[in-house]
């Protein structure tokens, strides 16, 4: 149970750092369209790096522990939030922005009172996507680092559970007599 909370803690810090960087950067990129394609492209390239490669890059710099795991997960959290912020703010109706300008709002007032509230559903979708992505797909990294630091060697936790789960899925889900297996068997 402790490992679950440690992973949740590491993931939430990474997402909060991603929000702190990606949301303002996404708003700035809507004002500089030429730089937007380059920066979002670079974030997309970073997203394709294997997580173990990012960890291997940061371990000599930051050491072993939670910090390199947070930094690696931070890089994975940036792209969905950045892309959705850019799309959400860029998708605000130009007539509404022109109306806000006609009411005498400054640039900051338009961002805070018009663009952000209208783009918030799209931004929140990016934050949700990033959070689910970090918690589900990157589950092994913090635990892997933690086990390496405590034991002095690198190994996966309880690989016997993984193979037992695969055997269980093979035997029960394909069994035509099981309730789950009946979904996949055609009645003739």
Coordinates of N, CA, C and O in Angstrom, one line a residue:
X1 N 0.8 -1.2 0.0 CA 0.0 0.0 0.0 C 0.9 1.3 0.0 O 0.5 2.3 -0.6
X2 N 2.0 1.2 0.7 CA 2.9 2.3 0.7 C 3.4 2.7 -0.7 O 3.6 3.8 -1.0
X3 N 3.7 1.6 -1.5 CA 4.3 1.9 -2.8 C 3.2 2.6 -3.7 O 3.5 3.4 -4.5
X4 N 2.0 2.2 -3.5 CA 0.9 2.8 -4.3 C 0.8 4.3 -4.0 O 0.7 5.2 -4.9
X5 N 0.9 4.7 -2.7 CA 0.9 6.1 -2.3 C 2.1 6.8 -2.8 O 2.0 8.0 -3.1
X6 N 3.3 6.2 -2.8 CA 4.5 6.8 -3.3 C 4.3 7.1 -4.7 O 4.7 8.2 -5.2
X7 N 3.8 6.1 -5.5 CA 3.6 6.3 -6.9 C 2.6 7.4 -7.2 O 2.8 8.3 -8.1
X8 N 1.5 7.5 -6.4 CA 0.5 8.5 -6.6 C 1.1 9.9 -6.3 O 0.9 10.8 -7.0
X9 N 1.9 10.0 -5.3 CA 2.6 11.2 -4.9 C 3.6 11.7 -6.0 O 3.5 12.8 -6.4
X10 N 4.4 10.8 -6.5 CA 5.3 11.1 -7.6 C 4.5 11.5 -8.8 O 4.9 12.5 -9.5
X11 N 3.5 10.8 -9.2 CA 2.7 11.2 -10.4 C 2.0 12.5 -10.2 O 2.0 13.3 -11.2
X12 N 1.4 12.8 -9.0 CA 0.8 14.1 -8.9 C 1.7 15.3 -8.9 O 1.4 16.3 -9.4
X13 N 2.9 15.1 -8.3 CA 3.9 16.2 -8.4 C 4.3 16.4 -9.8 O 4.4 17.6 -10.3
X14 N 4.5 15.3 -10.6 CA 4.8 15.5 -12.0 C 3.7 16.2 -12.8 O 4.0 17.0 -13.6
X15 N 2.5 15.8 -12.5 CA 1.4 16.5 -13.2 C 1.3 18.0 -12.8 O 1.1 18.8 -13.7
X16 N 1.4 18.3 -11.6 CA 1.4 19.7 -11.1 C 2.5 20.5 -11.8 O 2.3 21.6 -12.2
X17 N 3.7 19.9 -11.8 CA 4.8 20.6 -12.5 C 4.5 20.8 -14.0 O 4.8 21.8 -14.6
X18 N 3.9 19.7 -14.6 CA 3.5 19.8 -16.0 C 2.4 20.9 -16.3 O 2.5 21.7 -17.2
X19 N 1.5 21.1 -15.3 CA 0.5 22.1 -15.4 C 1.2 23.5 -15.3 O 0.9 24.4 -16.1
X20 N 2.1 23.6 -14.4 CA 2.8 24.9 -14.1 C 3.6 25.3 -15.3 O 3.7 26.5 -15.6
X21 N 4.1 24.4 -16.1 CA 4.9 24.7 -17.3 C 4.1 24.8 -18.5 O 4.2 25.7 -19.3
X22 N 3.2 23.8 -18.8 CA 2.5 23.7 -20.1 C 1.4 24.6 -20.3 O 1.2 25.1 -21.4
X23 N 0.7 25.0 -19.2 CA -0.5 25.9 -19.5 C 0.0 27.3 -19.8 O -0.4 27.9 -20.9
X24 N 0.9 27.9 -19.1 CA 1.4 29.2 -19.5 C 2.1 29.2 -20.9 O 2.0 30.1 -21.7
X25 N 2.9 28.1 -21.1 CA 3.6 27.9 -22.4 C 2.6 27.8 -23.6 O 2.8 28.4 -24.6
X26 N 1.5 27.1 -23.3 CA 0.4 26.9 -24.4 C -0.2 28.2 -24.7 O -0.5 28.5 -25.8
X27 N -0.4 29.1 -23.7 CA -1.0 30.4 -23.9 C -0.1 31.3 -24.7 O -0.4 32.0 -25.6
X28 N 1.2 31.2 -24.3 CA 2.2 32.0 -25.0 C 2.3 31.6 -26.5 O 2.5 32.4 -27.4
X29 N 2.2 30.3 -26.7 CA 2.4 29.7 -28.1 C 1.2 30.2 -29.0 O 1.4 30.2 -30.2
X30 N 0.1 30.4 -28.4 CA -1.0 30.9 -29.2 C -0.7 32.3 -29.8 O -1.3 32.7 -30.8
X31 N 0.1 33.1 -29.1 CA 0.5 34.4 -29.6 C 1.7 34.3 -30.6 O 1.9 35.3 -31.3
X32 N 2.4 33.2 -30.6 CA 3.6 33.1 -31.5 C 3.4 31.8 -32.3 O 3.9 30.7 -32.0
X33 N 2.6 31.8 -33.4 CA 2.2 30.6 -34.1 C 3.4 29.9 -34.8 O 3.4 28.7 -34.9
X34 N 4.5 30.6 -35.2 CA 5.6 30.0 -35.8 C 6.4 29.1 -34.8 O 6.9 28.0 -35.2
X35 N 6.5 29.6 -33.6 CA 7.2 28.8 -32.6 C 6.3 27.7 -32.0 O 6.9 26.7 -31.5
X36 N 5.0 27.8 -32.2 CA 4.1 26.7 -31.7 C 4.4 25.4 -32.3 O 4.5 24.4 -31.6
X37 N 4.5 25.3 -33.6 CA 4.8 24.1 -34.3 C 6.1 23.5 -33.9 O 6.2 22.2 -33.7
X38 N 7.1 24.3 -33.7 CA 8.4 23.8 -33.3 C 8.4 23.2 -31.9 O 8.9 22.1 -31.7
X39 N 7.9 24.0 -31.0 CA 7.9 23.6 -29.6 C 7.0 22.4 -29.3 O 7.4 21.4 -28.6
X40 N 5.8 22.3 -29.9 CA 4.9 21.2 -29.8 C 5.6 20.0 -30.5 O 5.4 18.8 -30.0
X41 N 6.3 20.2 -31.6 CA 7.0 19.1 -32.2 C 8.1 18.5 -31.3 O 8.3 17.3 -31.2
X42 N 8.8 19.4 -30.7 CA 9.9 18.9 -29.8 C 9.3 18.2 -28.6 O 9.8 17.1 -28.2
X43 N 8.2 18.7 -28.0 CA 7.5 17.9 -27.0 C 7.0 16.6 -27.4 O 7.1 15.6 -26.7
X44 N 6.6 16.5 -28.7 CA 6.1 15.2 -29.2 C 7.3 14.2 -29.4 O 7.2 13.0 -29.2
X45 N 8.5 14.8 -29.8 CA 9.6 13.9 -29.9 C 10.1 13.4 -28.5 O 10.4 12.2 -28.4
X46 N 10.1 14.3 -27.5 CA 10.4 13.8 -26.2 C 9.5 12.8 -25.7 O 9.9 11.8 -25.0
X47 N 8.2 12.9 -26.1 CA 7.2 11.9 -25.7 C 7.5 10.5 -26.2 O 7.1 9.5 -25.6
X48 N 8.2 10.4 -27.3 CA 8.5 9.1 -27.9 C 9.7 8.4 -27.3 O 9.9 7.2 -27.5
X49 N 10.5 9.1 -26.5 CA 11.7 8.5 -25.8 C 11.2 7.5 -24.8 O 10.2 7.7 -24.1
X50 N 11.9 6.3 -24.8 CA 11.5 5.3 -23.8 C 11.8 5.9 -22.4 O 12.7 6.7 -22.1
X51 N 10.9 5.5 -21.4 CA 11.1 6.1 -20.1 C 12.4 5.7 -19.4 O 13.0 6.4 -18.7
X52 N 12.8 4.5 -19.7 CA 14.1 4.0 -19.1 C 15.3 4.8 -19.7 O 16.2 5.1 -18.9
X53 N 15.2 5.3 -20.9 CA 16.2 6.1 -21.5 C 16.3 7.5 -20.8 O 17.4 8.0 -20.5
X54 N 15.1 8.0 -20.5 CA 15.1 9.3 -19.8 C 15.6 9.2 -18.4 O 16.4 10.0 -17.9
X55 N 15.3 8.1 -17.8 CA 15.8 7.8 -16.4 C 17.3 7.6 -16.5 O 18.1 8.1 -15.6
X56 N 17.8 6.9 -17.5 CA 19.2 6.7 -17.6 C 20.0 8.0 -17.9 O 21.1 8.1 -17.4
X57 N 19.3 8.9 -18.5 CA 20.0 10.2 -18.8 C 20.0 11.0 -17.5 O 21.0 11.7 -17.2
X58 N 19.0 11.0 -16.7 CA 18.9 11.8 -15.5 C 19.5 11.2 -14.2 O 19.8 12.0 -13.3
X59 N 19.7 9.9 -14.2 CA 20.3 9.3 -13.0 C 21.7 9.9 -12.7 O 22.0 10.2 -11.5
X60 N 22.6 10.0 -13.7 CA 24.0 10.5 -13.4 C 23.9 12.0 -12.9 O 24.7 12.4 -12.1
X61 N 22.9 12.7 -13.4 CA 22.8 14.1 -13.0 C 22.1 14.3 -11.7 O 22.6 15.1 -10.8
X62 N 21.0 13.6 -11.5 CA 20.1 13.9 -10.3 C 20.3 12.8 -9.2 O 19.7 12.9 -8.1
X63 N 20.9 11.7 -9.5 CA 21.1 10.6 -8.6 C 19.9 9.6 -8.7 O 19.0 9.8 -9.5
X64 N 19.9 8.7 -7.8 CA 18.8 7.7 -7.8 C 17.8 8.0 -6.7 O 18.2 8.4 -5.6
X65 N 16.5 7.9 -7.0 CA 15.5 8.2 -6.0 C 14.3 8.7 -6.7 O 14.0 8.5 -7.9
X66 N 13.5 9.5 -6.0 CA 12.3 10.1 -6.5 C 12.5 11.2 -7.5 O 11.7 11.4 -8.4
X67 N 13.5 12.0 -7.3 CA 13.7 13.2 -8.2 C 13.9 12.8 -9.6 O 13.2 13.4 -10.5
X68 N 14.7 11.8 -10.1 CA 14.7 11.5 -11.5 C 13.4 10.9 -12.0 O 13.0 11.2 -13.1
X69 N 12.7 10.2 -11.1 CA 11.4 9.7 -11.5 C 10.4 10.8 -11.8 O 9.6 10.8 -12.7
X70 N 10.4 11.8 -10.9 CA 9.5 13.0 -11.1 C 9.9 13.7 -12.3 O 9.0 14.1 -13.1
X71 N 11.2 13.9 -12.6 CA 11.6 14.7 -13.8 C 11.2 13.9 -15.0 O 10.7 14.5 -16.0
X72 N 11.4 12.6 -15.0 CA 11.0 11.8 -16.2 C 9.5 11.8 -16.5 O 9.1 12.0 -17.6
X73 N 8.7 11.7 -15.4 CA 7.3 11.7 -15.5 C 6.8 13.1 -15.9 O 5.8 13.3 -16.6
X74 N 7.5 14.1 -15.5 CA 7.2 15.5 -15.9 C 7.3 15.7 -17.4 O 6.4 16.3 -18.0
X75 N 8.3 15.1 -18.0 CA 8.5 15.2 -19.4 C 7.3 14.5 -20.2 O 6.9 15.0 -21.2
X76 N 6.8 13.4 -19.6 CA 5.7 12.8 -20.2 C 4.4 13.5 -20.0 O 3.4 13.3 -20.7
X77 N 4.3 14.3 -18.9 CA 3.0 15.0 -18.7 C 2.9 16.3 -19.5 O 1.8 16.8 -19.6
X78 N 4.0 16.8 -20.0 CA 3.9 18.1 -20.7 C 3.1 18.1 -22.0 O 2.3 19.0 -22.2
X79 N 3.3 17.1 -22.8 CA 2.7 17.2 -24.2 C 1.2 17.2 -24.2 O 0.6 18.1 -24.8
X80 N 0.5 16.3 -23.5 CA -1.0 16.4 -23.5 C -1.5 17.7 -23.0 O -2.4 18.3 -23.6
X81 N -0.9 18.2 -21.9 CA -1.4 19.5 -21.4 C -1.1 20.6 -22.3 O -1.9 21.5 -22.6
X82 N 0.1 20.7 -22.8 CA 0.6 21.7 -23.8 C -0.3 21.7 -25.0 O -0.8 22.8 -25.4
X83 N -0.5 20.6 -25.6 CA -1.3 20.5 -26.9 C -2.7 20.9 -26.6 O -3.3 21.7 -27.4
X84 N -3.3 20.4 -25.5 CA -4.7 20.8 -25.3 C -4.9 22.3 -24.9 O -5.9 22.9 -25.2
X85 N -3.9 22.8 -24.2 CA -4.0 24.3 -23.9 C -3.9 25.1 -25.1 O -4.7 26.0 -25.3
X86 N -3.0 24.7 -26.0 CA -2.8 25.4 -27.3 C -4.1 25.3 -28.1 O -4.6 26.3 -28.6
X87 N -4.7 24.1 -28.2 CA -5.9 23.9 -29.0 C -7.1 24.7 -28.4 O -7.9 25.3 -29.1
X88 N -7.2 24.6 -27.1 CA -8.3 25.2 -26.4 C -8.3 26.7 -26.5 O -9.3 27.3 -26.8
X89 N -7.1 27.3 -26.3 CA -7.0 28.8 -26.4 C -7.2 29.2 -27.8 O -7.8 30.3 -28.1
X90 N -6.6 28.5 -28.7 CA -6.6 28.8 -30.2 C -8.1 28.7 -30.7 O -8.5 29.4 -31.6
X91 N -8.8 27.8 -30.1 CA -10.2 27.6 -30.5 C -11.3 28.5 -30.0 O -12.4 28.4 -30.3
X92 N -10.9 29.5 -29.2 CA -11.8 30.5 -28.7 C -12.3 31.3 -29.8 O -11.5 31.8 -30.7
X93 N -13.6 31.5 -29.9 CA -14.2 32.3 -31.0 C -13.6 33.7 -31.0 O -13.6 34.4 -30.0
X94 N -13.2 34.1 -32.2 CA -12.6 35.4 -32.4 C -13.5 36.5 -32.2 O -13.2 37.7 -31.8
X95 N -14.8 36.3 -32.4 CA -15.8 37.3 -32.2 C -15.9 37.7 -30.7 O -16.1 38.8 -30.3
X96 N -15.8 36.6 -29.9 CA -15.8 36.9 -28.4 C -14.6 37.7 -28.0 O -14.7 38.6 -27.1
X97 N -13.5 37.4 -28.6 CA -12.2 38.2 -28.3 C -12.4 39.6 -28.7 O -11.9 40.6 -28.1
X98 N -13.0 39.8 -29.9 CA -13.2 41.2 -30.4 C -14.2 41.9 -29.5 O -14.0 43.1 -29.3
X99 N -15.2 41.2 -29.0 CA -16.2 41.9 -28.1 C -15.5 42.3 -26.8 O -15.7 43.4 -26.3
X100 N -14.6 41.4 -26.3 CA -13.9 41.8 -25.1 C -12.9 42.9 -25.3 O -12.8 43.8 -24.5
X101 N -12.3 43.0 -26.5 CA -11.5 44.1 -26.8 C -12.3 45.4 -26.9 O -11.9 46.5 -26.5
X102 N -13.5 45.3 -27.5 CA -14.4 46.4 -27.6 C -14.9 46.9 -26.3 O -15.2 48.1 -26.1
X103 N -15.0 46.0 -25.3 CA -15.4 46.4 -23.9 C -14.2 47.1 -23.2 O -14.4 47.6 -22.0
X104 N -13.0 47.1 -23.8 CA -11.9 47.8 -23.2 C -11.0 46.9 -22.3 O -10.3 47.4 -21.5
X105 N -11.2 45.6 -22.4 CA -10.3 44.7 -21.7 C -8.9 44.7 -22.2 O -8.7 44.8 -23.4
X106 N -8.0 44.6 -21.2 CA -6.6 44.5 -21.6 C -6.3 43.1 -22.1 O -7.1 42.2 -22.0
X107 N -5.0 42.9 -22.5 CA -4.6 41.5 -22.9 C -4.8 40.5 -21.8 O -5.3 39.4 -22.0
X108 N -4.3 40.9 -20.6 CA -4.4 39.9 -19.5 C -5.8 39.7 -19.1 O -6.2 38.6 -18.7
X109 N -6.7 40.7 -19.1 CA -8.1 40.5 -18.8 C -8.8 39.6 -19.8 O -9.6 38.8 -19.4
X110 N -8.4 39.7 -21.1 CA -9.0 38.8 -22.1 C -8.6 37.4 -21.8 O -9.4 36.5 -21.9
X111 N -7.3 37.2 -21.4 CA -6.8 35.9 -21.2 C -7.5 35.3 -20.0 O -8.0 34.2 -20.0
X112 N -7.6 36.0 -18.9 CA -8.2 35.5 -17.6 C -9.7 35.4 -17.7 O -10.2 34.4 -17.2
X113 N -10.4 36.4 -18.2 CA -11.8 36.5 -18.2 C -12.5 35.9 -19.4 O -13.7 35.6 -19.3
X114 N -11.8 35.7 -20.5 CA -12.5 35.2 -21.7 C -11.9 33.9 -22.2 O -12.6 32.9 -22.3
X115 N -10.6 33.9 -22.5 CA -10.0 32.8 -23.1 C -9.8 31.6 -22.2 O -10.2 30.5 -22.6
X116 N -9.4 31.8 -20.9 CA -9.2 30.7 -20.0 C -10.5 30.0 -19.7 O -10.6 28.8 -19.7
X117 N -11.6 30.7 -19.3 CA -12.8 30.0 -19.0 C -13.4 29.2 -20.2 O -13.9 28.2 -20.0
X118 N -13.2 29.8 -21.4 CA -13.8 29.1 -22.5 C -12.9 27.9 -22.9 O -13.4 26.9 -23.5
X119 N -11.6 28.0 -22.7 CA -10.7 26.9 -23.0 C -10.6 25.8 -21.9 O -9.9 24.8 -22.1
X120 N -11.1 26.1 -20.7 CA -10.9 25.2 -19.6 C -11.4 23.8 -19.8 O -10.6 22.9 -19.4
X121 N -12.5 23.5 -20.5 CA -12.8 22.1 -20.7 C -11.7 21.3 -21.5 O -11.4 20.2 -21.2
X122 N -11.2 22.0 -22.5 CA -10.1 21.3 -23.3 C -8.9 21.2 -22.5 O -8.2 20.1 -22.6
X123 N -8.5 22.2 -21.7 CA -7.3 22.1 -20.9 C -7.5 21.0 -19.8 O -6.5 20.2 -19.6
X124 N -8.6 20.9 -19.2 CA -8.8 19.9 -18.2 C -8.8 18.5 -18.8 O -8.4 17.5 -18.2
X125 N -9.2 18.4 -20.1 CA -9.1 17.1 -20.8 C -7.7 16.7 -20.9 O -7.3 15.5 -20.8
X126 N -6.8 17.6 -21.2 CA -5.4 17.4 -21.3 C -4.8 17.0 -20.0 O -3.9 16.1 -19.9
X127 N -5.2 17.7 -18.9 CA -4.7 17.3 -17.6 C -5.2 15.9 -17.2 O -4.4 15.1 -16.7
X128 N -6.4 15.6 -17.5 CA -6.9 14.3 -17.2 C -6.2 13.2 -18.0 O -5.8 12.2 -17.4
X129 N -6.0 13.5 -19.2 CA -5.3 12.5 -20.1 C -3.8 12.3 -19.6 O -3.4 11.2 -19.5
X130 N -3.2 13.4 -19.2 CA -1.8 13.3 -18.7 C -1.8 12.5 -17.4 O -0.9 11.7 -17.2
X131 N -2.7 12.8 -16.5 CA -2.8 12.1 -15.2 C -3.0 10.6 -15.4 O -2.3 9.8 -14.8
X132 N -4.0 10.2 -16.2 CA -4.2 8.8 -16.4 C -3.0 8.2 -17.1 O -2.7 7.0 -16.7
X133 N -2.4 8.8 -18.0 CA -1.3 8.3 -18.7 C -0.1 8.0 -17.7 O 0.5 7.0 -17.7
X134 N 0.2 9.0 -16.8 CA 1.2 8.8 -15.9 C 1.0 7.7 -14.9 O 1.8 6.9 -14.6
X135 N -0.2 7.7 -14.4 CA -0.6 6.7 -13.4 C -0.6 5.3 -13.9 O -0.2 4.3 -13.4
X136 N -1.2 5.1 -15.1 CA -1.4 3.8 -15.7 C -0.2 3.3 -16.5 O 0.3 2.2 -16.2
X137 N 0.3 4.0 -17.4 CA 1.4 3.5 -18.3 C 2.8 3.6 -17.7 O 3.6 2.9 -18.1
X138 N 3.0 4.5 -16.8 CA 4.4 4.7 -16.3 C 4.5 4.1 -14.9 O 5.3 4.6 -14.1
X139 N 3.7 3.1 -14.5 CA 3.6 2.7 -13.2 C 4.9 2.1 -12.7 O 5.3 2.2 -11.5
X140 N 5.7 1.4 -13.5 CA 6.9 0.7 -13.0 C 8.1 1.6 -12.7 O 8.9 1.2 -11.9
X141 N 8.2 2.8 -13.3 CA 9.4 3.6 -13.1 C 9.8 3.9 -11.7 O 10.9 3.7 -11.2
X142 N 8.9 4.6 -10.9 CA 9.2 5.0 -9.6 C 9.6 3.7 -8.7 O 10.5 3.7 -7.9
X143 N 8.8 2.7 -8.9 CA 9.0 1.5 -8.1 C 10.3 0.8 -8.5 O 11.1 0.4 -7.7
X144 N 10.6 0.9 -9.8 CA 11.9 0.3 -10.3 C 13.1 1.0 -9.7 O 14.0 0.4 -9.2
X145 N 13.0 2.3 -9.7 CA 14.1 3.1 -9.1 C 14.2 2.9 -7.6 O 15.3 2.8 -7.0
X146 N 13.1 2.8 -6.9 CA 13.1 2.6 -5.5 C 13.7 1.3 -5.1 O 14.5 1.2 -4.2
X147 N 13.3 0.2 -5.8 CA 13.9 -1.1 -5.6 C 15.4 -1.1 -5.9 O 16.2 -1.8 -5.2
X148 N 15.8 -0.4 -6.9 CA 17.2 -0.3 -7.2 C 18.0 0.3 -6.1 O 19.1 -0.1 -5.7
X149 N 17.5 1.4 -5.5 CA 18.2 2.1 -4.5 C 18.3 1.3 -3.2 O 19.3 1.3 -2.6
X150 N 17.3 0.6 -2.9 CA 17.3 -0.2 -1.6 C 18.1 -1.4 -1.7 O 18.7 -1.8 -0.8
X151 N 18.1 -2.1 -2.9 CA 18.7 -3.4 -2.9 C 20.1 -3.4 -3.5 O 20.9 -4.3 -3.4
X152 N 20.4 -2.3 -4.3 CA 21.7 -2.2 -5.0 C 21.7 -2.9 -6.3 O 22.7 -2.9 -7.0
X153 N 20.6 -3.5 -6.7 CA 20.5 -4.1 -8.0 C 19.2 -3.8 -8.7 O 18.2 -3.5 -8.0
X154 N 19.1 -3.9 -10.0 CA 17.9 -3.5 -10.7 C 17.1 -4.8 -11.0 O 17.6 -5.7 -11.6
X155 N 15.9 -4.8 -10.6 CA 15.0 -5.9 -10.9 C 13.5 -5.5 -10.8 O 13.2 -4.5 -10.2
X156 N 12.7 -6.2 -11.5 CA 11.2 -5.9 -11.4 C 10.6 -6.5 -10.2 O 11.0 -7.6 -9.8
X157 N 9.6 -5.9 -9.7 CA 8.9 -6.4 -8.5 C 7.9 -7.5 -9.0 O 7.1 -7.3 -9.9
X158 N 8.0 -8.6 -8.4 CA 7.0 -9.7 -8.4 C 6.6 -10.0 -9.9 O 5.4 -9.9 -10.2
X159 N 7.5 -10.5 -10.7 CA 7.2 -10.8 -12.0 C 6.4 -12.1 -12.1 O 5.8 -12.4 -13.1
X160 N 6.4 -12.9 -11.0 CA 5.5 -14.1 -11.0 C 4.1 -13.7 -11.0 O 3.3 -14.5 -11.6
X161 N 3.7 -12.5 -10.5 CA 2.3 -12.1 -10.6 C 1.9 -11.8 -12.0 O 0.8 -12.1 -12.4
X162 N 2.8 -11.3 -12.8 CA 2.6 -11.0 -14.2 C 2.3 -12.3 -15.0 O 1.3 -12.4 -15.7
X163 N 3.2 -13.2 -14.8 CA 3.0 -14.5 -15.6 C 1.8 -15.2 -15.1 O 1.1 -15.9 -15.8
X164 N 1.5 -15.2 -13.8 CA 0.3 -15.8 -13.2 C -1.0 -15.2 -13.8 O -2.0 -15.8 -14.1
X165 N -0.9 -13.8 -13.9 CA -2.1 -13.1 -14.5 C -2.3 -13.5 -16.0 O -3.4 -13.6 -16.4
X166 N -1.2 -13.7 -16.7 CA -1.3 -14.1 -18.1 C -1.9 -15.5 -18.2 O -2.8 -15.7 -19.0
X167 N -1.4 -16.4 -17.4 CA -2.0 -17.7 -17.4 C -3.4 -17.8 -17.0 O -4.2 -18.5 -17.6
X168 N -3.8 -16.9 -16.0 CA -5.2 -16.8 -15.6 C -6.1 -16.3 -16.7 O -7.2 -16.8 -17.0
X169 N -5.6 -15.3 -17.5 CA -6.4 -14.8 -18.6 C -6.5 -15.8 -19.7 O -7.5 -15.9 -20.3
X170 N -5.4 -16.5 -19.9 CA -5.5 -17.6 -21.0 C -6.5 -18.6 -20.6 O -7.3 -19.1 -21.5
X171 N -6.5 -19.1 -19.4 CA -7.4 -20.2 -19.1 C -8.8 -19.8 -18.9 O -9.7 -20.5 -19.3
X172 N -9.1 -18.6 -18.2 CA -10.5 -18.3 -17.9 C -11.2 -17.5 -19.0 O -12.4 -17.7 -19.2
X173 N -10.6 -16.6 -19.6 CA -11.3 -15.7 -20.6 C -11.6 -16.5 -21.8 O -12.6 -16.2 -22.5
X174 N -10.9 -17.5 -22.2 CA -11.1 -18.2 -23.4 C -12.0 -19.5 -23.2 O -12.4 -20.1 -24.1
X175 N -12.3 -19.8 -21.9 CA -13.1 -20.9 -21.6 C -14.5 -20.6 -21.9 O -15.1 -19.6 -21.4
X176 N -15.2 -21.3 -22.8 CA -16.5 -21.0 -23.3 C -17.6 -21.1 -22.1 O -18.7 -20.6 -22.3
X177 N -17.2 -21.8 -21.1 CA -18.2 -22.0 -20.0 C -18.1 -20.8 -19.0 O -19.1 -20.7 -18.2
X178 N -17.1 -20.0 -19.0 CA -17.0 -18.9 -18.1 C -17.9 -17.7 -18.6 O -18.1 -17.6 -19.8
X179 N -18.4 -16.9 -17.7 CA -19.3 -15.8 -18.1 C -18.5 -14.8 -19.0 O -19.1 -14.3 -20.0
X180 N -17.3 -14.6 -18.8 CA -16.5 -13.7 -19.6 C -16.2 -14.3 -21.0 O -16.2 -13.7 -22.0
X181 N -15.9 -15.6 -21.0 CA -15.6 -16.3 -22.2 C -16.8 -16.5 -23.1 O -16.7 -16.6 -24.4
X182 N -18.0 -16.4 -22.6 CA -19.2 -16.6 -23.4 C -19.4 -15.4 -24.4 O -20.1 -15.5 -25.4
X183 N -18.8 -14.2 -24.0 CA -18.9 -13.1 -24.9 C -18.1 -13.3 -26.2 O -18.5 -12.6 -27.2
X184 N -17.1 -14.1 -26.2 CA -16.3 -14.3 -27.3 C -16.6 -15.5 -28.2 O -16.0 -15.7 -29.2
X185 N -17.5 -16.4 -27.7 CA -17.8 -17.6 -28.4 C -19.2 -17.4 -29.1 O -20.2 -16.9 -28.6
X186 N -19.1 -17.7 -30.4 CA -20.4 -17.5 -31.2 C -21.3 -18.7 -31.0 O -20.9 -19.8 -30.9
X187 N -22.6 -18.3 -31.0 CA -23.6 -19.4 -30.9 C -23.9 -19.9 -32.3 O -24.2 -19.0 -33.2
X188 N -23.9 -21.2 -32.5 CA -24.1 -21.6 -33.8 C -25.5 -22.3 -34.0 O -26.2 -22.5 -33.1

